[in-house]
PDB file of C-alpha atoms and ligand atoms in Angstrom:
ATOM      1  CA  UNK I   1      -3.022  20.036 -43.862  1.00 95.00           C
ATOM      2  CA  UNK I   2      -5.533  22.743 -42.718  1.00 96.00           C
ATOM      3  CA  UNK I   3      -7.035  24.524 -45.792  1.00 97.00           C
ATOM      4  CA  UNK I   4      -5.429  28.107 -44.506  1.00 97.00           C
ATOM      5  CA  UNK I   5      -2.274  26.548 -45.845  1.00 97.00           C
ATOM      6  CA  UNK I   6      -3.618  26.346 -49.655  1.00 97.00           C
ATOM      7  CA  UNK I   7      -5.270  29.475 -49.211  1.00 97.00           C
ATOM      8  CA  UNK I   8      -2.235  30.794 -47.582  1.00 98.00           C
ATOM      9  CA  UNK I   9      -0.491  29.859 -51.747  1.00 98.00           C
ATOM     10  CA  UNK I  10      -3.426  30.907 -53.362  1.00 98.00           C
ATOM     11  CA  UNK I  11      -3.268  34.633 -51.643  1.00 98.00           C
ATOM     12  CA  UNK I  12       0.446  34.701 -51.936  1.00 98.00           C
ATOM     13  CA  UNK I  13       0.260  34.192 -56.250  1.00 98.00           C
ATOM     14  CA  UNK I  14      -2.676  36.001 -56.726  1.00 98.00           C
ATOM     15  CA  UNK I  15      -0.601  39.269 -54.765  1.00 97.00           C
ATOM     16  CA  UNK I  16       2.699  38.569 -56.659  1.00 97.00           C
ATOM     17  CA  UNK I  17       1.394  37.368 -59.987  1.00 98.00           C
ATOM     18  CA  UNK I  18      -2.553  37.929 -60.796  1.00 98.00           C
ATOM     19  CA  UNK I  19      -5.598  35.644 -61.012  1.00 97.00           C
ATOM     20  CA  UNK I  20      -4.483  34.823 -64.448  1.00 98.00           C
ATOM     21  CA  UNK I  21      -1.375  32.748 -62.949  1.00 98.00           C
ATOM     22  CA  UNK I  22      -3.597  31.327 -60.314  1.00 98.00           C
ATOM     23  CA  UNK I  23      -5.994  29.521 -62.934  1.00 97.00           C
ATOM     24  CA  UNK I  24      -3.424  28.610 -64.412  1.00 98.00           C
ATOM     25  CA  UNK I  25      -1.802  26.603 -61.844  1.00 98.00           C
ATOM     26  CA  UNK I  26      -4.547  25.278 -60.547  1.00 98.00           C
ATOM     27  CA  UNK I  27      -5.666  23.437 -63.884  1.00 97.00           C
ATOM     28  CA  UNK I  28      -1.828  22.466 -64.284  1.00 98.00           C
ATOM     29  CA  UNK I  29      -2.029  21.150 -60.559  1.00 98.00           C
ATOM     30  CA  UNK I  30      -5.756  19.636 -61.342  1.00 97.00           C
ATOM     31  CA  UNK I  31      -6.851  21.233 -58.073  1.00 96.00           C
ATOM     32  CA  UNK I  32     -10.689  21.299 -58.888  1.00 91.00           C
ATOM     33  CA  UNK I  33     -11.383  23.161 -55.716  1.00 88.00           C
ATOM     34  CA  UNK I  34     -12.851  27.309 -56.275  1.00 86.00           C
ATOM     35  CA  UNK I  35     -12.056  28.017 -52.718  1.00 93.00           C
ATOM     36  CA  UNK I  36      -9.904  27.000 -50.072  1.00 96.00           C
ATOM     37  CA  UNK I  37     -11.441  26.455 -46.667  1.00 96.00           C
ATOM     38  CA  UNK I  38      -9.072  27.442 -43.952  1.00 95.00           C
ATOM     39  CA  UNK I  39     -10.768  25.040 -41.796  1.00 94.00           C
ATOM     40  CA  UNK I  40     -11.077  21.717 -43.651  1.00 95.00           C
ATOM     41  CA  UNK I  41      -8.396  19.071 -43.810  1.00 95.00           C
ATOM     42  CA  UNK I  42      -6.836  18.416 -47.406  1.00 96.00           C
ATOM     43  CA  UNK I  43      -4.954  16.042 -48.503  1.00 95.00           C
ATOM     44  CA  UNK I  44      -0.965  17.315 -47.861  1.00 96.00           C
ATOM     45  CA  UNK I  45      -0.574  16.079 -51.429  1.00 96.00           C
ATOM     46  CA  UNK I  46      -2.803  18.700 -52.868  1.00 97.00           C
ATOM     47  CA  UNK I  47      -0.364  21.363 -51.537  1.00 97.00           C
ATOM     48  CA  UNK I  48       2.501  19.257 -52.799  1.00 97.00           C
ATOM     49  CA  UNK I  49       0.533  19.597 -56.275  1.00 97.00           C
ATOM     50  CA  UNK I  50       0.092  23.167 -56.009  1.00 98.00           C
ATOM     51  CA  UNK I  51       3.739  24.032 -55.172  1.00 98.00           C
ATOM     52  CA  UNK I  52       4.760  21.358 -58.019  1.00 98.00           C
ATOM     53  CA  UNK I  53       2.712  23.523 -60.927  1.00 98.00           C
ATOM     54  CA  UNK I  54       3.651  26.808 -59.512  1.00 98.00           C
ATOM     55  CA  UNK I  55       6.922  25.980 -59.896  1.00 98.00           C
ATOM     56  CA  UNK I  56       6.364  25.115 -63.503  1.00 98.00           C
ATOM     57  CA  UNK I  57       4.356  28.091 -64.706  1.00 98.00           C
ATOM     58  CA  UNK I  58       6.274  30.307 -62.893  1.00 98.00           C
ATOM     59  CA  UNK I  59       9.576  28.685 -63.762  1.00 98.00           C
ATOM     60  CA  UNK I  60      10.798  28.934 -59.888  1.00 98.00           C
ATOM     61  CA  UNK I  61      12.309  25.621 -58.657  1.00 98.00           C
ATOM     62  CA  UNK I  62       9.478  23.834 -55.790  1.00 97.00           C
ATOM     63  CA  UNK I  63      12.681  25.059 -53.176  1.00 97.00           C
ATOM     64  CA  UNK I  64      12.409  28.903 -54.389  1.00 98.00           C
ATOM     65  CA  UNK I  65       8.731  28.604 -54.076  1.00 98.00           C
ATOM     66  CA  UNK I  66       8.416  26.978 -50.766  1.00 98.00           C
ATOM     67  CA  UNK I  67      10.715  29.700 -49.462  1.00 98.00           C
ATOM     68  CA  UNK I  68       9.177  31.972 -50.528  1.00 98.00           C
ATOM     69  CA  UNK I  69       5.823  30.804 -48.714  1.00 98.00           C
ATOM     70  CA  UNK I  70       7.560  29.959 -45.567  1.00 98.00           C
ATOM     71  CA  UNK I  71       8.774  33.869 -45.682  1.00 98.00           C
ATOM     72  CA  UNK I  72       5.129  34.514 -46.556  1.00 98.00           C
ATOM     73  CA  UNK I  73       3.140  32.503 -44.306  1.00 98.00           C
ATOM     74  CA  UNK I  74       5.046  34.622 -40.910  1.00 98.00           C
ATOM     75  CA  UNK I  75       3.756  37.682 -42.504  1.00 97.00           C
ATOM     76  CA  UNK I  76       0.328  36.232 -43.425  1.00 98.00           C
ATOM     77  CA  UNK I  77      -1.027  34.368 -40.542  1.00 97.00           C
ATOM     78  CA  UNK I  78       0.331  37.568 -38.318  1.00 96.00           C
ATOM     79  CA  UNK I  79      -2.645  39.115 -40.422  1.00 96.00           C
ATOM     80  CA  UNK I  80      -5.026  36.288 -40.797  1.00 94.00           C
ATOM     81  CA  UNK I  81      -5.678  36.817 -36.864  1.00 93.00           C
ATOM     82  CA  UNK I  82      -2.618  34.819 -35.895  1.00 95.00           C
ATOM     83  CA  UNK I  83      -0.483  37.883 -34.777  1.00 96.00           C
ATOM     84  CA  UNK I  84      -1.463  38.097 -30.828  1.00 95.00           C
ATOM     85  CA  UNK I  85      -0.982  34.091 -30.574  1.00 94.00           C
ATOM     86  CA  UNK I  86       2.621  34.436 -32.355  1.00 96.00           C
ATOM     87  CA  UNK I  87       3.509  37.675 -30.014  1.00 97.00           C
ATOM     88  CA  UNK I  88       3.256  35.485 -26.894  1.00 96.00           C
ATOM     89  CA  UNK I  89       5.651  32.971 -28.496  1.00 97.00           C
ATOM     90  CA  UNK I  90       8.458  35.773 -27.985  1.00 97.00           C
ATOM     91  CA  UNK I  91       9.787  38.784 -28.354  1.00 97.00           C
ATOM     92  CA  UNK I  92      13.218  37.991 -29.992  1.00 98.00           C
ATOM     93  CA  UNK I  93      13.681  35.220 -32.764  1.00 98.00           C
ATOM     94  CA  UNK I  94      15.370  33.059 -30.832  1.00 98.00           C
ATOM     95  CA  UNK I  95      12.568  32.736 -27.865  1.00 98.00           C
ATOM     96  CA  UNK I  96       9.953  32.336 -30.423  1.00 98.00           C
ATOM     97  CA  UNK I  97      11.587  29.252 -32.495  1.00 98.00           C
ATOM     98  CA  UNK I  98      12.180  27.871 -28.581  1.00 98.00           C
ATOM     99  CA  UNK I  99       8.458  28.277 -28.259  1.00 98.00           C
ATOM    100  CA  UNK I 100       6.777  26.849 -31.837  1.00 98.00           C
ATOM    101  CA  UNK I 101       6.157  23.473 -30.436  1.00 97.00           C
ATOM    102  CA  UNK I 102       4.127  25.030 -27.245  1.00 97.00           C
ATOM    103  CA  UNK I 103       2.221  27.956 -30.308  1.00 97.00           C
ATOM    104  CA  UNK I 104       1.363  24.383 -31.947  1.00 97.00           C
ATOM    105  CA  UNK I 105       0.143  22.645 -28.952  1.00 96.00           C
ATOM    106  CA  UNK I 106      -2.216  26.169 -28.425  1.00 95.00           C
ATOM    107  CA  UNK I 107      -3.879  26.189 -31.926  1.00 94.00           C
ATOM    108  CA  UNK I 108      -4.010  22.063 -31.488  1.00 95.00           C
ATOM    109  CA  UNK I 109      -6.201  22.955 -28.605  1.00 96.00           C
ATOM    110  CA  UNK I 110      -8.717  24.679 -30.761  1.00 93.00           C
ATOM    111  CA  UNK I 111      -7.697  22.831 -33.965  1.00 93.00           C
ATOM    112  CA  UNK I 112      -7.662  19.201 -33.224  1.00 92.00           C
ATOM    113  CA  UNK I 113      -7.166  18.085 -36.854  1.00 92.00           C
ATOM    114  CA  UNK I 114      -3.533  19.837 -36.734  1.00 95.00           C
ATOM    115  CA  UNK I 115      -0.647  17.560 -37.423  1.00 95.00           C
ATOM    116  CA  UNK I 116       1.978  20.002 -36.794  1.00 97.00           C
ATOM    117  CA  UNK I 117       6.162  19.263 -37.098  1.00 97.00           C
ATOM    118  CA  UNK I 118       8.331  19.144 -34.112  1.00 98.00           C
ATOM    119  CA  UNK I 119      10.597  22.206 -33.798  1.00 98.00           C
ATOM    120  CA  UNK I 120      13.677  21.699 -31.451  1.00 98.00           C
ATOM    121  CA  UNK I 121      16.441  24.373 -30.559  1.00 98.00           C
ATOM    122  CA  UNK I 122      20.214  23.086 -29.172  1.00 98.00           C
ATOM    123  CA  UNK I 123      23.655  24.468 -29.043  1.00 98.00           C
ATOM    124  CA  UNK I 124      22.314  28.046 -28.346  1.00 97.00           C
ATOM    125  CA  UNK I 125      24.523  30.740 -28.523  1.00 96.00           C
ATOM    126  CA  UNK I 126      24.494  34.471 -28.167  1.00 95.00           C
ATOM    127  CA  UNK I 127      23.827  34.964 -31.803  1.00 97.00           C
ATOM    128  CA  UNK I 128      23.611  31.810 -32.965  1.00 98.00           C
ATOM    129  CA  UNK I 129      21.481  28.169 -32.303  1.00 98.00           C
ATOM    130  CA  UNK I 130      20.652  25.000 -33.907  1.00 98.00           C
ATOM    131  CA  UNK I 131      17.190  24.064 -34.965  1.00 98.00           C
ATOM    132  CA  UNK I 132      15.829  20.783 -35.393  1.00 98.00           C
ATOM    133  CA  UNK I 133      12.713  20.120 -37.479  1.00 98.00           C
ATOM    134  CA  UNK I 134      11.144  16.713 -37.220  1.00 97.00           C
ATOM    135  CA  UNK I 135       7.715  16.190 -39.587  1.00 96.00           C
ATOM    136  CA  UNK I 136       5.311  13.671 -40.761  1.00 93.00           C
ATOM    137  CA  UNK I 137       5.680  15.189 -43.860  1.00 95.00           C
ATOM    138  CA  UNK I 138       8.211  15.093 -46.905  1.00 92.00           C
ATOM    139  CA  UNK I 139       9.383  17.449 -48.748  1.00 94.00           C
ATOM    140  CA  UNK I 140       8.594  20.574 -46.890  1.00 96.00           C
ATOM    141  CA  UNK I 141      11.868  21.306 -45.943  1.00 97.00           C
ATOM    142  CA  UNK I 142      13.200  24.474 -47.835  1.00 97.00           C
ATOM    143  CA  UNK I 143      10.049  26.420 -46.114  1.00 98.00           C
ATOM    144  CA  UNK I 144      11.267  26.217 -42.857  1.00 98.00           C
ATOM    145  CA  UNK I 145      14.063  27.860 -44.277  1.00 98.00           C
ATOM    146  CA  UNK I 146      12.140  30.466 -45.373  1.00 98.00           C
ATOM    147  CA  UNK I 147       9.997  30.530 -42.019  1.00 98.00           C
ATOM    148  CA  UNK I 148      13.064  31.338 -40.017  1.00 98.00           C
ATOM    149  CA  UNK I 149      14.128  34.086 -43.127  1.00 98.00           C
ATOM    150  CA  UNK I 150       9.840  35.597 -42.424  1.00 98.00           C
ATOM    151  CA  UNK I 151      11.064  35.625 -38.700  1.00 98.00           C
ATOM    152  CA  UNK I 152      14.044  37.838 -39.211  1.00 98.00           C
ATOM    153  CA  UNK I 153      11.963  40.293 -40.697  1.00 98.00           C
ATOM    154  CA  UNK I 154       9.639  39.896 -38.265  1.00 97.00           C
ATOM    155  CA  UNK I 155      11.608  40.525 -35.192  1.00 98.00           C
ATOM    156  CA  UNK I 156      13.747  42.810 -37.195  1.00 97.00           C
ATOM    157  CA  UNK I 157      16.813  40.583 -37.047  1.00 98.00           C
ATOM    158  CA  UNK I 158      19.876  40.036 -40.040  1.00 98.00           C
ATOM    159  CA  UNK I 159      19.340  36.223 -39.868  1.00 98.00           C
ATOM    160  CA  UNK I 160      21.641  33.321 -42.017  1.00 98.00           C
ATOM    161  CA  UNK I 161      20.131  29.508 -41.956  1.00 98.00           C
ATOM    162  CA  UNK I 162      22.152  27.097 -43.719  1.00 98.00           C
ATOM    163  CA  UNK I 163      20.818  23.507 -43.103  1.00 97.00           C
ATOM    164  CA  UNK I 164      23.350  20.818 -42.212  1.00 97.00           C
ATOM    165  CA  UNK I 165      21.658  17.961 -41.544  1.00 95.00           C
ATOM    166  CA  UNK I 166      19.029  16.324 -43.859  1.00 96.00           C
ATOM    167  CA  UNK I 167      16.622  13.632 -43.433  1.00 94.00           C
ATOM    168  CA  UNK I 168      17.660  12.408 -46.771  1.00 92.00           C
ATOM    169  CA  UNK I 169      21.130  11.415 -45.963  1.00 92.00           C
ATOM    170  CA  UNK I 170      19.482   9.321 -42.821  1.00 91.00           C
ATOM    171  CA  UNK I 171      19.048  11.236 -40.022  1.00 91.00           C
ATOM    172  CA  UNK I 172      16.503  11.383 -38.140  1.00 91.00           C
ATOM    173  CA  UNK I 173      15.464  15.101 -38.688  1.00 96.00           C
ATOM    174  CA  UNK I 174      16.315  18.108 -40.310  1.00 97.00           C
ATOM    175  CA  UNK I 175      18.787  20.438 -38.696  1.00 98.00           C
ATOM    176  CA  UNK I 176      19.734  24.257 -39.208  1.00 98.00           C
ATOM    177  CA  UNK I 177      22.666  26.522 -38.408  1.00 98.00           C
ATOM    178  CA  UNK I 178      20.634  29.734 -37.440  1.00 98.00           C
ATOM    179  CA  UNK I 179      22.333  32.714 -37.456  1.00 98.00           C
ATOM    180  CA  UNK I 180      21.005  36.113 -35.897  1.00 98.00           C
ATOM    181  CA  UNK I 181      21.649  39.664 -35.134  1.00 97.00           C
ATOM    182  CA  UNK I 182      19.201  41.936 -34.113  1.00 90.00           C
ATOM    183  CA  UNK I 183      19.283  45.515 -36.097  1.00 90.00           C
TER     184      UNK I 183
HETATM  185  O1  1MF F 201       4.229  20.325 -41.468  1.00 64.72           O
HETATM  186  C1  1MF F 201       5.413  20.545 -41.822  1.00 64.72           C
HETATM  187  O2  1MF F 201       6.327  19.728 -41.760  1.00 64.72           O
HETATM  188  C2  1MF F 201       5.770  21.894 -42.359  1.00 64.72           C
HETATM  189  C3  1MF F 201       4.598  22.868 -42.254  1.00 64.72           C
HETATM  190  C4  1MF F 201       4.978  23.973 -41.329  1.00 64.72           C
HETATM  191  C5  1MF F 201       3.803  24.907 -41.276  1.00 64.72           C
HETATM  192  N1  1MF F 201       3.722  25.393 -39.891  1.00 64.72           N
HETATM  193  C6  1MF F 201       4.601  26.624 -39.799  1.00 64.72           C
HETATM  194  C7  1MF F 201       4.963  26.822 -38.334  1.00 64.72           C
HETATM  195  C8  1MF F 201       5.582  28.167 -38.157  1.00 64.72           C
HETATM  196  C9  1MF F 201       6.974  28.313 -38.239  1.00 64.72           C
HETATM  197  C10 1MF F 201       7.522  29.584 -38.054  1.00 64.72           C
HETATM  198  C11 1MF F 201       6.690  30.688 -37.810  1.00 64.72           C
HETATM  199  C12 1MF F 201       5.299  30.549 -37.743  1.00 64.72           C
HETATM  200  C13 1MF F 201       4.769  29.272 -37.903  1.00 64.72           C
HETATM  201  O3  1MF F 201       3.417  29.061 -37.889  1.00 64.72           O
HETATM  202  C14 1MF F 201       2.603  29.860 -37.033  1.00 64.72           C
HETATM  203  C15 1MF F 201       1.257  29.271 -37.202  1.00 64.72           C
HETATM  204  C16 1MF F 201       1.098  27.892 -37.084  1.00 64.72           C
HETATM  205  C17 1MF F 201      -0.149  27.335 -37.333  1.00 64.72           C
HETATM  206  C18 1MF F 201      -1.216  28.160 -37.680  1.00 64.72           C
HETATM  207  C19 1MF F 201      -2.510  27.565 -37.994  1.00 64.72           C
HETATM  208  C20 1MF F 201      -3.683  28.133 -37.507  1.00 64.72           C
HETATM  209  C21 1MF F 201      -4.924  27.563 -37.856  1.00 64.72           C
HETATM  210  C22 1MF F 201      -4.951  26.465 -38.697  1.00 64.72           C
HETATM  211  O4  1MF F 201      -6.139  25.873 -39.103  1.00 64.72           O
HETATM  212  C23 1MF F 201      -7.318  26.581 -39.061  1.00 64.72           C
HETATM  213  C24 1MF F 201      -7.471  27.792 -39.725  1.00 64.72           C
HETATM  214  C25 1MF F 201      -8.681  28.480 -39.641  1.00 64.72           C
HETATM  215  C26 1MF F 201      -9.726  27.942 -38.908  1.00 64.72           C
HETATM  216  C27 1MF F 201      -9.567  26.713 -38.260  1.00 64.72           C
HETATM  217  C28 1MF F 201      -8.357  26.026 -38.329  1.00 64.72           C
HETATM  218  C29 1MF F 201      -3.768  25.901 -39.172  1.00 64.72           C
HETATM  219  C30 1MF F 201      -2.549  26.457 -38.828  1.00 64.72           C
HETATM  220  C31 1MF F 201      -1.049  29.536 -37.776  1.00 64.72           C
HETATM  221  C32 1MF F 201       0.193  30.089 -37.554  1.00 64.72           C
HETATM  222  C33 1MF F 201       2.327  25.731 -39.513  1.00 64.72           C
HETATM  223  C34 1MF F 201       1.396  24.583 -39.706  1.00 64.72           C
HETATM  224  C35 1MF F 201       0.358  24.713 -40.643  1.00 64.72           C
HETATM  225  C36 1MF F 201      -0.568  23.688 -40.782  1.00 64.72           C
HETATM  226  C37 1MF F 201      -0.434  22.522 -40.030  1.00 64.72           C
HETATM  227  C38 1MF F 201      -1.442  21.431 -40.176  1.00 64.72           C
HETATM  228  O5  1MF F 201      -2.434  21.646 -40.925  1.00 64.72           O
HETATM  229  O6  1MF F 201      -1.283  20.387 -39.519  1.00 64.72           O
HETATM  230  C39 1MF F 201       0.623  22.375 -39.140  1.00 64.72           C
HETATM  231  C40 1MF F 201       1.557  23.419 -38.969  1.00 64.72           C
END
């Protein structure tokens, strides 16, 4: 995983709860590094670590926490010089989760190292559609909920996602019921 994802959890603690928490969940995570490079490659199981102590000193469960980021990381790479990239992936919430696998493929370009998931939309409706999420990687799963939750704020939408498929029970991939309502 890219380093802007650690840093990405570092920024969002240090906002909601101080440097003070941050120390202290990177000792409890044994994370040795000071700083995060957005452009290296670590290990996905450092992240795993991180989001496994936060959720012990901040007595959040690892699913409240990687919410939380997903809902952060919209917000935060719109900042971190992301924002024009993710405004020609659409204008409305459902046009931009139809385009995350082709914003993927453009940072891939520049960012070879990037393992990204698959992201794949069916049964679309007016204000509803189901999203698929195939990864490489365990146990990210309850921050895609709270992606699609940062993208509802972000395209000022009311949005619901309940998921109702799960890798775990043997399929194949993840799957959503995303619903939406522009304000
Ligand atoms: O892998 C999984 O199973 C779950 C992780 C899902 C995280 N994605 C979130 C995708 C997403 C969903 C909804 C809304 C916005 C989203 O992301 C927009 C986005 C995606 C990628 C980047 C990105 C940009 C540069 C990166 O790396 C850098 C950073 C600085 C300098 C050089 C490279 C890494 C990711 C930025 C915004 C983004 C992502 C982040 C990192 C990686 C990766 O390191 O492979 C792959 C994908």
């Amino acid at each position: 995983m890219y380093g802007l994802v650690n840093k990405a959890i570092q920024d969002m603690v240090c906002d909601r709860f101080g440097e003070e928490t941050w120390k202290e969940i990177k000792q409890k995570a044994e994370v040795a590094e000071e700083v995060f490079i957005s452009m290296e490659g670590y290990p996905d199981d450092l992240t795993h670590k991180l989001v496994k102590a936060a959720s012990l000193v901040l007595g959040l469960s690892s699913s409240e926490i990687m919410q939380a980021f997903g809902e952060f990381w919209v917000q935060y790479t719109a900042e971190e010089g992301y924002g024009e990239m993710m405004d020609m992936s659409g204008d409305t919430l459902p046009e931009f989760l139809e385009n995350l696998d082709n914003l993927h493929a453009r940072v891939g370009i520049s960012f070879p190292k990037l393992t990204p998931p698959s992201f794949e939309c069916s049964e679309m409706e007016e204000d509803s559609l189901s999203l698929h999420y195939r990864s490489t990687r365990e146990g990210l799963t309850p921050m895609i909920i709270g992606l699609v939750k940062g993208l509802g704020t972000r395209f000022d939408t009311e949005v619901d996602v309940t998921q109702t498929h799960s890798r775990d029970e043997g399929n194949d991939d993840d799957k959503f019921l995303v619903k939406y309502k522009p304000k």
